[in-house]
Amino acid sequence: MRTILAIPVWPERGLDRFFAVLERAREVWPSIGGEVRVPPGGWEAAAEAVRELRSHGFTAAVHLPPLEEFRLEESAAWLAETRPDWAVVHGGTAAEGEVGDCEDFLRFLEDRAVRLKILAASGVPVFVENAPPREPVRDSGNPGTALDVRPLIRAGMFARDLLFLARMAGCGVMADTEHFLDAIFAVRERARQNGNLRLEARERSFADRLGFVVREGEPLWAGDWLRGLTLECELFLLQPKRFHVTGSRAAVSAGKITSHAELKDDPFGHYLMRLVLSYWPLSVTVESCHRDGVFDWGVVECSVLAVARMLAVAEKQ
């Protein structure tokens, strides 16, 4: 079975332009699809986009809004009616004060697993995606610039907690390479600032289980586990069959938004795709769509065509 190559599709940006990109990619790689982004309240437009993708002969998946921003029972019914090929969702973000320590984090995971089970019962395959423990705060006057970086606690920041969450919820896993790289960068940067972390006795079993501990609402890694924290090791633990990829190594760097950058036919692009293709993935969604932090159609098209060519070359080898 060929890997399905997909791009994100925002209905509000106009479907015709996305279809033109997909048609060009299909000239290089035949298994093509779209992952429709569902904004809160945008369910009807998203369902129409799924129908349109299928009418053009494309695979149609959906990316649901953040878990806390929609009614789960209604969304499960929408999935059952719309029947996308699969659905992707983030595991959820902790509210301020919700997670302060390791015990809070386990309760947080269990709560989000209960919510995800409702979606998983829709009959549509649901995949929960990793997300980094931080996000940039954009400058409203210059959206490519980050005024600050906001620390967050999310369900499924790294491979072990993502697996723990997905197994409790009865979902599959979606590996986002940019999110993993950004998460790894964030915790390594904090480790350089703070030095080696000494674990308390009550934290040791938690660290043995998930690789990190949570203190004052922040994930921290002890040196023994930090040494093995790489993209290669995270993917090996996760063993994913579906991927999100971009050309970014981090979401923000030196005060600039660097997320969703172009995935190029260059050494990093080849390294990343060799690593991803070593898992014989069912699907790869190329999420590249930003130039200097701002949406750019050229980045969307160039990136998906670059990956299509890499897939075609890999198939012949």
Rosetta silent file (secondary structure, phi, psi, omega in degrees, C-alpha in Angstrom):
SEQUENCE: MRTILAIPVWPERGLDRFFAVLERAREVWPSIGGEVRVPPGGWEAAAEAVRELRSHGFTAAVHLPPLEEFRLEESAAWLAETRPDWAVVHGGTAAEGEVGDCEDFLRFLEDRAVRLKILAASGVPVFVENAPPREPVRDSGNPGTALDVRPLIRAGMFARDLLFLARMAGCGVMADTEHFLDAIFAVRERARQNGNLRLEARERSFADRLGFVVREGEPLWAGDWLRGLTLECELFLLQPKRFHVTGSRAAVSAGKITSHAELKDDPFGHYLMRLVLSYWPLSVTVESCHRDGVFDWGVVECSVLAVARMLAVAEKQ
SCORE:     score description
SCORE:     0.000 S_00000001
   1 L     0.000  128.720  179.895    0.000    0.000    0.000 S_00000001
   2 L   -72.881  145.587  172.773    1.383    3.389   -1.013 S_00000001
   3 L   -63.612  133.474  174.814    1.866    6.123    1.558 S_00000001
   4 E   -82.619  125.182  177.063   -0.845    8.788    1.270 S_00000001
   5 E   -99.084  122.603 -174.262    0.705   12.225    0.825 S_00000001
   6 E  -128.167  161.765  171.351   -1.544   14.975    2.203 S_00000001
   7 E  -128.205  155.438  173.128   -1.603   18.706    2.806 S_00000001
   8 E   -69.266  143.693  179.476   -3.661   20.722    5.299 S_00000001
   9 E  -126.263  119.045  176.127   -6.783   22.263    3.762 S_00000001
  10 L  -101.506  109.368 -177.070   -8.393   25.381    5.240 S_00000001
  11 H   -55.018  -33.908 -176.275  -11.903   25.747    3.751 S_00000001
  12 H   -70.006  -14.385  178.429  -11.918   29.478    4.451 S_00000001
  13 H   -89.777   -2.097  178.485   -8.915   29.983    2.138 S_00000001
  14 L    95.161  119.908 -174.120  -10.816   28.615   -0.872 S_00000001
  15 H   -71.342  -30.891 -174.611  -10.796   24.991   -1.952 S_00000001
  16 H   -58.781  -38.927 -179.019   -9.889   25.580   -5.606 S_00000001
  17 H   -66.904  -40.188  177.697   -6.359   26.694   -4.775 S_00000001
  18 H   -65.275  -40.205  179.377   -5.769   23.602   -2.612 S_00000001
  19 H   -63.156  -36.540  178.322   -7.150   21.350   -5.359 S_00000001
  20 H   -63.088  -41.834  177.394   -4.709   22.900   -7.841 S_00000001
  21 H   -64.388  -43.957 -179.518   -1.782   22.075   -5.530 S_00000001
  22 H   -63.889  -38.457  178.452   -3.070   18.530   -4.992 S_00000001
  23 H   -63.819  -40.498  177.427   -3.471   17.968   -8.739 S_00000001
  24 H   -63.649  -42.739  179.466    0.135   19.019   -9.330 S_00000001
  25 H   -65.121  -33.931 -178.436    1.329   16.690   -6.587 S_00000001
  26 H   -67.563  -21.839  175.746   -0.728   13.837   -8.044 S_00000001
  27 L   -67.853  -23.156 -177.881    1.296   14.105  -11.258 S_00000001
  28 L  -101.223  -39.472 -176.271    4.343   13.026   -9.213 S_00000001
  29 L  -137.227  121.699 -168.579    2.799   10.736   -6.568 S_00000001
  30 L   -73.733  -23.956 -175.728   -0.616    9.096   -7.127 S_00000001
  31 L   -94.542   97.606 -169.272   -1.813    8.693   -3.518 S_00000001
  32 E  -127.854  147.814  178.235   -2.838   12.225   -2.542 S_00000001
  33 E  -157.772  177.731  177.155   -5.192   13.725    0.022 S_00000001
  34 E  -127.073  144.019  175.948   -6.182   16.673    2.157 S_00000001
  35 E  -110.046   99.825 -172.072   -6.403   17.044    5.923 S_00000001
  36 E   -72.761  126.091  177.299   -9.266   19.475    6.446 S_00000001
  37 E   -84.153  124.618 -176.763   -8.770   21.899    9.337 S_00000001
  38 L  -103.923  104.737  175.972  -11.977   22.274   11.339 S_00000001
  39 L   -75.309  155.453  175.223  -12.150   25.613   13.158 S_00000001
  40 L   -53.458  125.933 -178.516  -14.488   25.890   16.146 S_00000001
  41 L    84.921   -1.932 -176.759  -17.946   26.373   14.662 S_00000001
  42 L  -102.848   32.180 -173.189  -16.784   25.477   11.156 S_00000001
  43 H   -67.689  -40.440 -177.722  -18.229   21.976   11.015 S_00000001
  44 H   -65.403  -44.741  179.368  -20.529   22.487    8.036 S_00000001
  45 H   -64.955  -36.598  179.282  -17.796   23.997    5.849 S_00000001
  46 H   -67.426  -40.743  177.959  -15.409   21.214    6.869 S_00000001
  47 H   -62.712  -39.983  177.302  -17.948   18.522    5.973 S_00000001
  48 H   -64.429  -38.435  178.052  -18.414   20.137    2.552 S_00000001
  49 H   -64.134  -39.274  176.400  -14.625   20.188    2.054 S_00000001
  50 H   -60.970  -45.509  179.544  -14.460   16.455    2.838 S_00000001
  51 H   -62.840  -40.957 -179.798  -17.160   15.797    0.237 S_00000001
  52 H   -66.141  -41.905  177.413  -15.374   17.970   -2.343 S_00000001
  53 H   -58.103  -45.628 -178.821  -12.041   16.244   -1.788 S_00000001
  54 H   -65.860  -37.262 -179.718  -13.652   12.870   -2.355 S_00000001
  55 H   -65.772  -23.052  176.412  -15.465   14.072   -5.470 S_00000001
  56 L   -92.411    4.218  177.548  -12.044   14.991   -6.903 S_00000001
  57 L    83.878   18.416 -179.433  -10.670   11.541   -6.084 S_00000001
  58 L  -101.814  151.167  168.924   -8.575   12.604   -3.078 S_00000001
  59 E   -65.713  144.534 -177.096   -8.314   11.007    0.347 S_00000001
  60 E  -129.756  111.390  173.615  -10.093   13.177    2.937 S_00000001
  61 E  -112.492  172.105  176.810   -9.009   13.393    6.594 S_00000001
  62 E  -133.359  148.668  173.315   -9.848   16.022    9.220 S_00000001
  63 E  -114.550  112.012 -174.972   -7.884   17.857   11.887 S_00000001
  64 L   -76.802  159.007  176.542  -10.204   18.697   14.778 S_00000001
  65 L   -64.853  172.385  174.679   -9.999   21.883   16.893 S_00000001
  66 L   -53.095  142.126 -170.724   -8.334   21.818   20.319 S_00000001
  67 H   -55.695  -31.248 -176.796  -10.073   19.276   22.538 S_00000001
  68 H   -82.516   -2.442 -170.355  -11.363   21.895   24.980 S_00000001
  69 H  -107.176   12.400  177.626  -13.036   23.983   22.258 S_00000001
  70 L  -149.239  162.667  178.782  -15.914   21.780   21.079 S_00000001
  71 L   -81.279  119.483 -170.811  -18.745   19.596   22.349 S_00000001
  72 H   -64.482  -45.982 -177.513  -17.476   16.036   22.259 S_00000001
  73 H   -62.858  -41.714  179.098  -20.772   14.200   21.758 S_00000001
  74 H   -66.595  -38.280 -179.802  -21.798   16.491   18.896 S_00000001
  75 H   -69.189  -37.027  176.383  -18.361   16.154   17.292 S_00000001
  76 H   -63.604  -39.997  177.179  -18.467   12.365   17.551 S_00000001
  77 H   -65.607  -38.174  177.178  -21.848   12.422   15.795 S_00000001
  78 H   -63.292  -43.494  177.154  -20.388   14.730   13.127 S_00000001
  79 H   -60.718  -44.803 -178.858  -17.502   12.314   12.560 S_00000001
  80 H   -62.563  -33.190 -179.947  -19.888    9.380   12.275 S_00000001
  81 H   -81.818  -41.867 -175.503  -21.942   11.256    9.676 S_00000001
  82 H   -76.737  -34.107  176.682  -19.083   12.851    7.697 S_00000001
  83 L    55.067   54.708  170.913  -16.904    9.702    7.737 S_00000001
  84 L   -64.634  163.034 -178.572  -13.460   11.157    6.994 S_00000001
  85 L   -66.350  -33.176  170.753  -10.740    8.572    6.383 S_00000001
  86 L  -160.281  165.705  178.022   -9.201    9.512    9.728 S_00000001
  87 E  -128.478  141.037  177.836   -9.302   12.319   12.288 S_00000001
  88 E  -115.128  141.531  177.217   -6.416   14.023   14.098 S_00000001
  89 E  -151.770  144.847  171.354   -6.700   15.859   17.398 S_00000001
  90 E   -75.532  151.031 -175.541   -4.332   17.214   20.029 S_00000001
  91 L   -70.813  -15.603  178.661   -4.685   15.592   23.433 S_00000001
  92 L   121.361  155.445  179.666   -5.525   18.845   25.171 S_00000001
  93 E  -118.440  133.674 -178.485   -3.859   21.728   26.997 S_00000001
  94 L   -69.720  139.461  172.559   -3.983   22.149   30.758 S_00000001
  95 L   -71.190  160.143 -179.958   -5.715   25.215   32.128 S_00000001
  96 L   -58.494  126.546  179.316   -3.698   27.517   34.353 S_00000001
  97 L    85.717   -5.971 -177.565   -3.238   25.824   37.713 S_00000001
  98 L   -72.137  -35.251 -177.666   -4.650   22.485   36.520 S_00000001
  99 L  -126.887  115.915  177.781   -1.273   20.711   36.543 S_00000001
 100 L  -116.229  -28.442 -176.923    1.392   21.546   39.087 S_00000001
 101 E  -142.907 -173.075 -175.168    3.104   18.234   39.758 S_00000001
 102 H   -62.848  -43.559 -179.744    3.363   14.630   38.585 S_00000001
 103 H   -63.111  -40.348  176.088    0.150   13.453   40.250 S_00000001
 104 H   -60.275  -40.922 -177.649   -1.772   16.344   38.684 S_00000001
 105 H   -64.341  -40.400  177.471   -0.356   15.410   35.293 S_00000001
 106 H   -64.144  -41.566  177.015   -1.553   11.811   35.559 S_00000001
 107 H   -63.541  -39.226  177.425   -5.041   12.999   36.507 S_00000001
 108 H   -60.929  -46.014  177.432   -4.926   15.420   33.562 S_00000001
 109 H   -61.050  -43.878 -179.002   -4.010   12.578   31.164 S_00000001
 110 H   -63.231  -40.309  178.645   -6.794   10.382   32.525 S_00000001
 111 H   -63.920  -44.808 -179.362   -9.337   13.183   32.114 S_00000001
 112 H   -68.806  -31.036  176.632   -8.303   13.854   28.505 S_00000001
 113 H   -64.628  -39.809  177.622   -8.373   10.118   27.756 S_00000001
 114 H   -60.651  -41.553  179.383  -12.007    9.989   28.881 S_00000001
 115 H   -66.448  -42.946 -178.911  -12.803   12.830   26.481 S_00000001
 116 H   -65.119  -31.985  179.100  -10.919   11.212   23.600 S_00000001
 117 H   -58.888  -32.683  179.500  -12.801    7.935   24.094 S_00000001
 118 H   -63.875  -42.535  177.464  -15.996    9.732   23.088 S_00000001
 119 H   -67.765  -41.550 -177.515  -14.437   10.662   19.735 S_00000001
 120 H   -63.257  -25.078  179.908  -12.920    7.202   19.286 S_00000001
 121 L   -77.033   -1.995 -178.388  -16.402    5.674   19.654 S_00000001
 122 L   -70.578  -18.248 -174.983  -17.525    7.478   16.463 S_00000001
 123 L    93.586  -12.297  174.648  -16.249    4.643   14.285 S_00000001
 124 L   -89.747  133.104  177.183  -13.764    6.959   12.519 S_00000001
 125 L   -59.903  123.266 -178.457  -10.094    6.168   13.282 S_00000001
 126 E  -110.124  131.356 -179.665   -8.908    8.903   15.668 S_00000001
 127 E  -120.677  128.148 -179.906   -5.215    9.733   16.047 S_00000001
 128 E   -96.640  133.870 -170.744   -3.903   11.865   18.880 S_00000001
 129 E  -105.702  143.231  174.551   -0.964   14.104   17.988 S_00000001
 130 L   -70.150  150.738  178.775    1.999   15.218   20.079 S_00000001
 131 L  -144.634  142.818 -173.168    2.312   18.925   20.866 S_00000001
 132 L   -75.156  159.138 -178.181    5.229   20.852   22.430 S_00000001
 133 L   -84.137   37.443  176.642    5.236   22.303   25.962 S_00000001
 134 E  -166.919  162.401  172.273    5.365   25.897   24.734 S_00000001
 135 E  -149.906  146.704  179.185    3.946   28.238   22.118 S_00000001
 136 E   -74.892  147.630  172.341    5.094   31.583   20.744 S_00000001
 137 E   -99.751  111.055 -173.923    3.207   34.776   21.525 S_00000001
 138 E   -75.784  149.037  170.523    2.990   36.607   18.209 S_00000001
 139 E   -79.318  117.243 -176.619    3.461   40.330   17.711 S_00000001
 140 L   -61.574  -28.377  179.204    0.094   41.468   16.322 S_00000001
 141 L   -83.776  -19.747  179.695    1.812   44.161   14.259 S_00000001
 142 E  -144.347   86.350 -170.101    4.449   41.778   12.889 S_00000001
 143 E   -63.898  -11.691  176.479    3.137   38.196   12.935 S_00000001
 144 E   -84.983   -2.327 -177.898    6.507   36.721   12.034 S_00000001
 145 E  -109.647  139.249  177.184    7.977   37.966   15.325 S_00000001
 146 E   -99.853  120.824  176.747    7.553   36.325   18.730 S_00000001
 147 E   -74.755  -30.075 -175.783    7.149   38.721   21.634 S_00000001
 148 E  -162.733  171.890  173.305    7.464   35.891   24.134 S_00000001
 149 E  -123.426  124.125 -176.176    7.236   32.121   24.520 S_00000001
 150 E   -95.975  120.101  175.818    4.434   30.797   26.713 S_00000001
 151 E   -71.687  143.585 -178.667    5.134   27.548   28.637 S_00000001
 152 L  -138.653  157.581  167.374    2.307   25.013   28.522 S_00000001
 153 L  -111.972  124.611 -178.907    1.444   21.566   29.797 S_00000001
 154 E  -125.592  156.425  176.389   -0.114   19.404   27.104 S_00000001
 155 L   -85.148  110.577 -177.728   -1.350   15.831   26.922 S_00000001
 156 L    93.400   54.283  177.983    1.130   14.015   24.708 S_00000001
 157 L   -83.794  -30.810 -176.941    4.210   16.242   24.653 S_00000001
 158 L  -133.358  177.350 -172.183    6.631   13.342   24.214 S_00000001
 159 H   -62.967  -44.920 -172.814    6.467    9.723   23.061 S_00000001
 160 H   -68.933  -43.889 -179.733    5.813    8.030   26.404 S_00000001
 161 H   -73.384  -29.157  174.879    3.016   10.267   27.609 S_00000001
 162 H   -65.857  -43.501  177.080    1.463   10.291   24.118 S_00000001
 163 H   -63.225  -43.299  179.303    1.428    6.482   24.096 S_00000001
 164 H   -58.228  -46.702  179.835    0.039    6.408   27.632 S_00000001
 165 H   -64.164  -48.789 -175.537   -2.766    8.780   26.630 S_00000001
 166 H   -63.178  -40.124  179.914   -3.573    7.028   23.334 S_00000001
 167 H   -67.154  -39.318  176.282   -3.753    3.586   24.930 S_00000001
 168 H   -63.959  -35.109 -173.965   -6.100    4.808   27.657 S_00000001
 169 H   -89.195  -13.051 -175.943   -8.287    6.505   25.047 S_00000001
 170 L    73.311   32.005  179.662   -8.286    3.724   22.456 S_00000001
 171 L  -110.686  165.718  168.534   -6.793    6.034   19.802 S_00000001
 172 E   -86.256 -178.499  179.152   -3.888    5.788   17.402 S_00000001
 173 E  -120.266  143.808  174.953   -0.881    8.131   17.455 S_00000001
 174 E  -118.597  123.118 -179.232    0.174   10.824   14.995 S_00000001
 175 E   -95.045  119.953  174.996    3.837   11.884   15.112 S_00000001
 176 E  -102.584  110.685 -173.710    4.507   15.554   14.369 S_00000001
 177 H   -66.627  -39.178  178.310    8.249   15.884   13.739 S_00000001
 178 H   -62.813  -43.100 -179.990    8.328   19.666   14.171 S_00000001
 179 H   -63.393  -40.001  176.407    6.499   19.409   17.486 S_00000001
 180 H   -63.352  -46.927 -178.922    8.925   16.759   18.739 S_00000001
 181 H   -62.089  -39.124  179.530   11.941   18.817   17.696 S_00000001
 182 H   -67.892  -40.295  177.975   10.486   21.929   19.328 S_00000001
 183 H   -63.899  -43.183  179.176    9.707   20.033   22.549 S_00000001
 184 H   -63.427  -43.457  177.952   13.217   18.585   22.652 S_00000001
 185 H   -59.372  -43.655 -175.962   14.727   22.023   22.047 S_00000001
 186 H   -63.902  -46.822 -176.558   12.611   23.540   24.839 S_00000001
 187 H   -74.179  -31.932  176.527   13.523   21.023   27.547 S_00000001
 188 H   -68.764  -38.406  177.354   17.199   20.929   26.582 S_00000001
 189 H   -62.140  -42.223  178.921   17.367   24.724   26.703 S_00000001
 190 H   -66.510  -36.793  178.383   15.832   24.670   30.178 S_00000001
 191 H   -64.808  -36.733  177.520   18.280   21.965   31.287 S_00000001
 192 H   -65.439  -35.196 -179.614   21.204   24.119   30.148 S_00000001
 193 H   -71.883  -39.400 -170.959   19.837   26.992   32.216 S_00000001
 194 H   -98.122  -16.966 -174.143   19.142   24.947   35.374 S_00000001
 195 L    81.715 -172.105 -175.163   21.830   22.261   35.321 S_00000001
 196 L   -67.425  133.879 -178.419   21.249   18.612   36.193 S_00000001
 197 L   -86.389  127.745  175.559   17.865   17.881   37.765 S_00000001
 198 L   -96.621  123.769 -177.749   17.851   15.935   41.039 S_00000001
 199 L   -82.958  141.481  170.353   14.753   13.802   41.425 S_00000001
 200 L   -79.682  158.728 -175.790   12.821   13.539   44.647 S_00000001
 201 H   -56.541  -40.939 -176.466   11.998   10.012   45.819 S_00000001
 202 H   -73.131  -10.812 -179.253    8.305   10.359   44.927 S_00000001
 203 H   -93.996  -13.645 -170.676    9.239   11.452   41.378 S_00000001
 204 H   -65.420  -44.067 -178.925   11.429    8.489   40.467 S_00000001
 205 H   -66.563  -34.768  177.160    8.698    6.028   39.463 S_00000001
 206 H   -64.485  -45.218  179.188    7.002    8.739   37.396 S_00000001
 207 H   -65.226  -38.360  175.887   10.273    9.519   35.586 S_00000001
 208 H   -60.439  -31.159 -175.811   10.896    5.817   35.003 S_00000001
 209 H   -83.089  -43.820 -172.380    7.467    5.666   33.389 S_00000001
 210 H  -116.649  -10.671  177.330    7.419    8.834   31.262 S_00000001
 211 L    91.318  -14.473 -179.567   11.018   10.062   31.110 S_00000001
 212 L  -141.510  171.420  172.290   10.299   13.435   32.718 S_00000001
 213 E  -124.860  164.058  177.835    8.727   14.944   35.830 S_00000001
 214 E  -116.294  124.943  175.845    6.362   17.875   36.243 S_00000001
 215 E  -132.179  129.788  177.856    7.162   20.650   38.700 S_00000001
 216 L    48.920   41.983  175.598    5.238   23.895   39.041 S_00000001
 217 L    72.728   27.511 -179.839    3.461   23.216   35.756 S_00000001
 218 E  -140.458  135.624  175.961    6.558   22.528   33.680 S_00000001
 219 E   -78.430  129.916 -179.570    8.046   19.284   32.279 S_00000001
 220 E  -129.811  142.350 -176.512   11.658   18.770   33.391 S_00000001
 221 L  -112.144  133.447  171.500   14.049   15.962   32.433 S_00000001
 222 L   -75.598  155.742 -174.530   16.692   14.384   34.612 S_00000001
 223 H   -55.981  -39.734 -177.587   20.098   13.949   33.009 S_00000001
 224 H   -59.817  -39.468 -179.427   19.826   10.164   32.659 S_00000001
 225 H   -85.412  -29.438 -177.942   16.719   10.472   30.500 S_00000001
 226 H   -62.870  -33.549 -177.645   17.744   13.699   28.762 S_00000001
 227 L   -62.357  -29.227 -179.778   20.690   11.986   27.081 S_00000001
 228 L   -95.890    9.954 -176.262   18.311    9.745   25.136 S_00000001
 229 L   -88.296   93.208  177.503   15.906   12.515   24.160 S_00000001
 230 L  -136.962  163.298  177.087   16.225   12.764   20.354 S_00000001
 231 H   -59.734  -42.931 -179.488   13.788   12.716   17.457 S_00000001
 232 H   -59.643  -44.464 -178.517   15.069    9.278   16.448 S_00000001
 233 H   -69.910  -38.468  178.986   14.505    7.842   19.929 S_00000001
 234 H   -63.222  -43.521  178.762   11.068    9.417   20.323 S_00000001
 235 H   -67.743  -36.394  178.273    9.894    7.950   17.019 S_00000001
 236 H   -62.126  -41.162  177.553   11.397    4.561   17.893 S_00000001
 237 H   -66.183  -39.289 -173.358    9.377    4.523   21.117 S_00000001
 238 H   -78.657  -36.251 -176.812    6.218    5.690   19.374 S_00000001
 239 L    51.457   55.604 -175.183    6.402    3.475   16.254 S_00000001
 240 L   -78.515  156.761  174.204    3.971    5.765   14.391 S_00000001
 241 L  -117.092   -5.011  174.724    2.267    5.014   11.091 S_00000001
 242 E  -131.188  142.150 -173.033    0.982    8.537   10.433 S_00000001
 243 E  -135.094  149.459  159.560    3.096   11.695   10.372 S_00000001
 244 E  -110.988  134.517  179.718    2.985   15.469   10.170 S_00000001
 245 E  -133.875  151.259  170.547    6.199   16.947    8.747 S_00000001
 246 L  -145.986  178.314  175.952    7.617   20.405    8.029 S_00000001
 247 L   -90.531   11.217 -175.984   11.010   21.886    7.308 S_00000001
 248 L   -92.400  143.094  172.585   11.183   23.449   10.792 S_00000001
 249 L   -98.736  -12.793  178.673   13.495   22.420   13.591 S_00000001
 250 L  -161.064  158.900  179.613   11.647   24.614   16.117 S_00000001
 251 L   -79.697  -27.425 -179.980    8.499   26.745   16.300 S_00000001
 252 E  -147.481  139.882 -179.781   10.389   29.852   17.360 S_00000001
 253 E  -149.135  128.934  177.990   14.069   30.776   17.211 S_00000001
 254 L    52.030   39.981  176.476   15.867   34.016   18.143 S_00000001
 255 L    79.388    4.921  179.561   12.559   35.848   18.478 S_00000001
 256 E  -112.372  142.451  174.679   11.305   34.792   15.031 S_00000001
 257 E   -73.970  121.072 -177.923    8.393   32.469   14.233 S_00000001
 258 L  -120.519    9.941 -177.688    9.958   29.510   12.435 S_00000001
 259 L   -71.392  153.927  172.462    7.067   27.021   12.525 S_00000001
 260 L    55.895   36.511  179.985    5.667   25.303    9.414 S_00000001
 261 L   -75.804  164.479 -177.810    8.638   26.329    7.282 S_00000001
 262 L   -58.454  134.593  173.158    9.254   24.985    3.781 S_00000001
 263 L   -94.419  111.740 -169.746   10.368   21.367    3.579 S_00000001
 264 L  -103.971  164.239  173.063   13.075   21.481    0.926 S_00000001
 265 L   -82.102   69.929 -176.349   14.982   19.043   -1.222 S_00000001
 266 L  -138.186  179.118 -176.209   18.061   19.613    0.960 S_00000001
 267 H   -55.764  -41.852  179.021   20.090   17.619    3.537 S_00000001
 268 H   -66.146  -44.084  178.880   17.594   18.212    6.361 S_00000001
 269 H   -58.973  -41.645  179.741   14.633   17.341    4.139 S_00000001
 270 H   -69.723  -41.259  176.235   16.294   14.113    3.008 S_00000001
 271 H   -58.508  -48.149 -175.919   17.288   13.172    6.562 S_00000001
 272 H   -63.315  -45.884 -176.856   13.761   13.787    7.810 S_00000001
 273 H   -71.847  -32.573  173.957   12.039   11.868    5.026 S_00000001
 274 H   -61.705  -42.470  179.641   14.451    8.924    5.265 S_00000001
 275 H   -64.750  -47.510 -179.547   13.636    8.726    8.962 S_00000001
 276 H   -62.604  -45.961 -176.169    9.880    9.005    8.400 S_00000001
 277 H   -70.337  -17.450  176.364    9.830    6.512    5.519 S_00000001
 278 L   -66.155  -14.476  177.793   11.740    3.970    7.596 S_00000001
 279 L   -95.952    5.865 -179.804    8.409    3.443    9.434 S_00000001
 280 L    47.890   59.498 -171.363    6.532    2.595    6.210 S_00000001
 281 L   -69.247  149.762  173.293    3.893    5.214    7.054 S_00000001
 282 L   -74.000  -34.231 -179.952    0.281    5.014    5.986 S_00000001
 283 E  -151.024  149.233  172.993    0.189    8.783    5.557 S_00000001
 284 E  -132.807  116.404  176.889    2.452   11.832    5.623 S_00000001
 285 E   -99.622  120.117  179.918    0.845   15.262    5.880 S_00000001
 286 E   -87.723  105.770 -174.678    3.167   18.079    4.802 S_00000001
 287 L   -90.304    5.710  179.877    2.173   20.962    7.062 S_00000001
 288 L   -61.686  124.132 -178.922    4.645   23.470    5.595 S_00000001
 289 L  -157.721    7.312 -176.953    2.744   26.675    4.862 S_00000001
 290 E  -118.905  141.463  164.905    4.707   29.587    6.386 S_00000001
 291 E  -122.679  118.659 -175.926    7.415   31.890    5.131 S_00000001
 292 L    55.352   38.809  174.755    8.816   34.017    7.958 S_00000001
 293 L    82.024    4.424 -176.476    5.838   32.985   10.094 S_00000001
 294 E  -123.103  141.461 -178.056    3.164   34.042    7.574 S_00000001
 295 E   -56.240  138.285 -176.409    1.004   31.808    5.348 S_00000001
 296 L  -147.135  118.543 -179.701    2.479   31.391    1.871 S_00000001
 297 H   -62.382  -34.311  179.887    0.985   29.395   -1.023 S_00000001
 298 H   -62.160  -38.116  178.259    4.415   28.960   -2.589 S_00000001
 299 H   -65.550  -42.069  178.340    5.663   27.165    0.523 S_00000001
 300 H   -56.946  -52.106 -174.415    2.643   24.822    0.456 S_00000001
 301 H   -69.141  -47.420 -178.096    3.209   23.860   -3.182 S_00000001
 302 H   -61.500  -38.016 -176.580    7.010   23.649   -3.149 S_00000001
 303 H   -70.081  -46.426 -177.882    7.016   21.528    0.001 S_00000001
 304 H   -68.244  -34.196  176.784    4.443   18.950   -1.090 S_00000001
 305 H   -68.151  -37.935  177.573    6.103   18.614   -4.502 S_00000001
 306 H   -61.954  -44.551 -179.963    9.510   18.105   -2.865 S_00000001
 307 H   -68.695  -38.281  177.465    8.103   15.323   -0.671 S_00000001
 308 H   -58.753  -42.715  178.996    6.233   13.790   -3.624 S_00000001
 309 H   -65.708  -39.540  178.113    9.509   13.550   -5.527 S_00000001
 310 H   -63.803  -39.410  177.158   11.256   11.995   -2.522 S_00000001
 311 H   -63.542  -42.764 -179.210    8.489    9.418   -2.229 S_00000001
 312 H   -64.289  -40.730  178.338    8.737    8.600   -5.920 S_00000001
 313 H   -66.286  -44.159 -178.582   12.525    8.152   -5.716 S_00000001
 314 H   -61.903  -35.605 -179.307   12.248    6.027   -2.564 S_00000001
 315 H   -64.889  -31.607 -177.563    9.701    3.727   -4.249 S_00000001
 316 H   -80.946  -16.289 -175.446   12.146    2.981   -7.068 S_00000001
 317 L   -82.718    0.000    0.000   15.017    2.090   -4.719 S_00000001
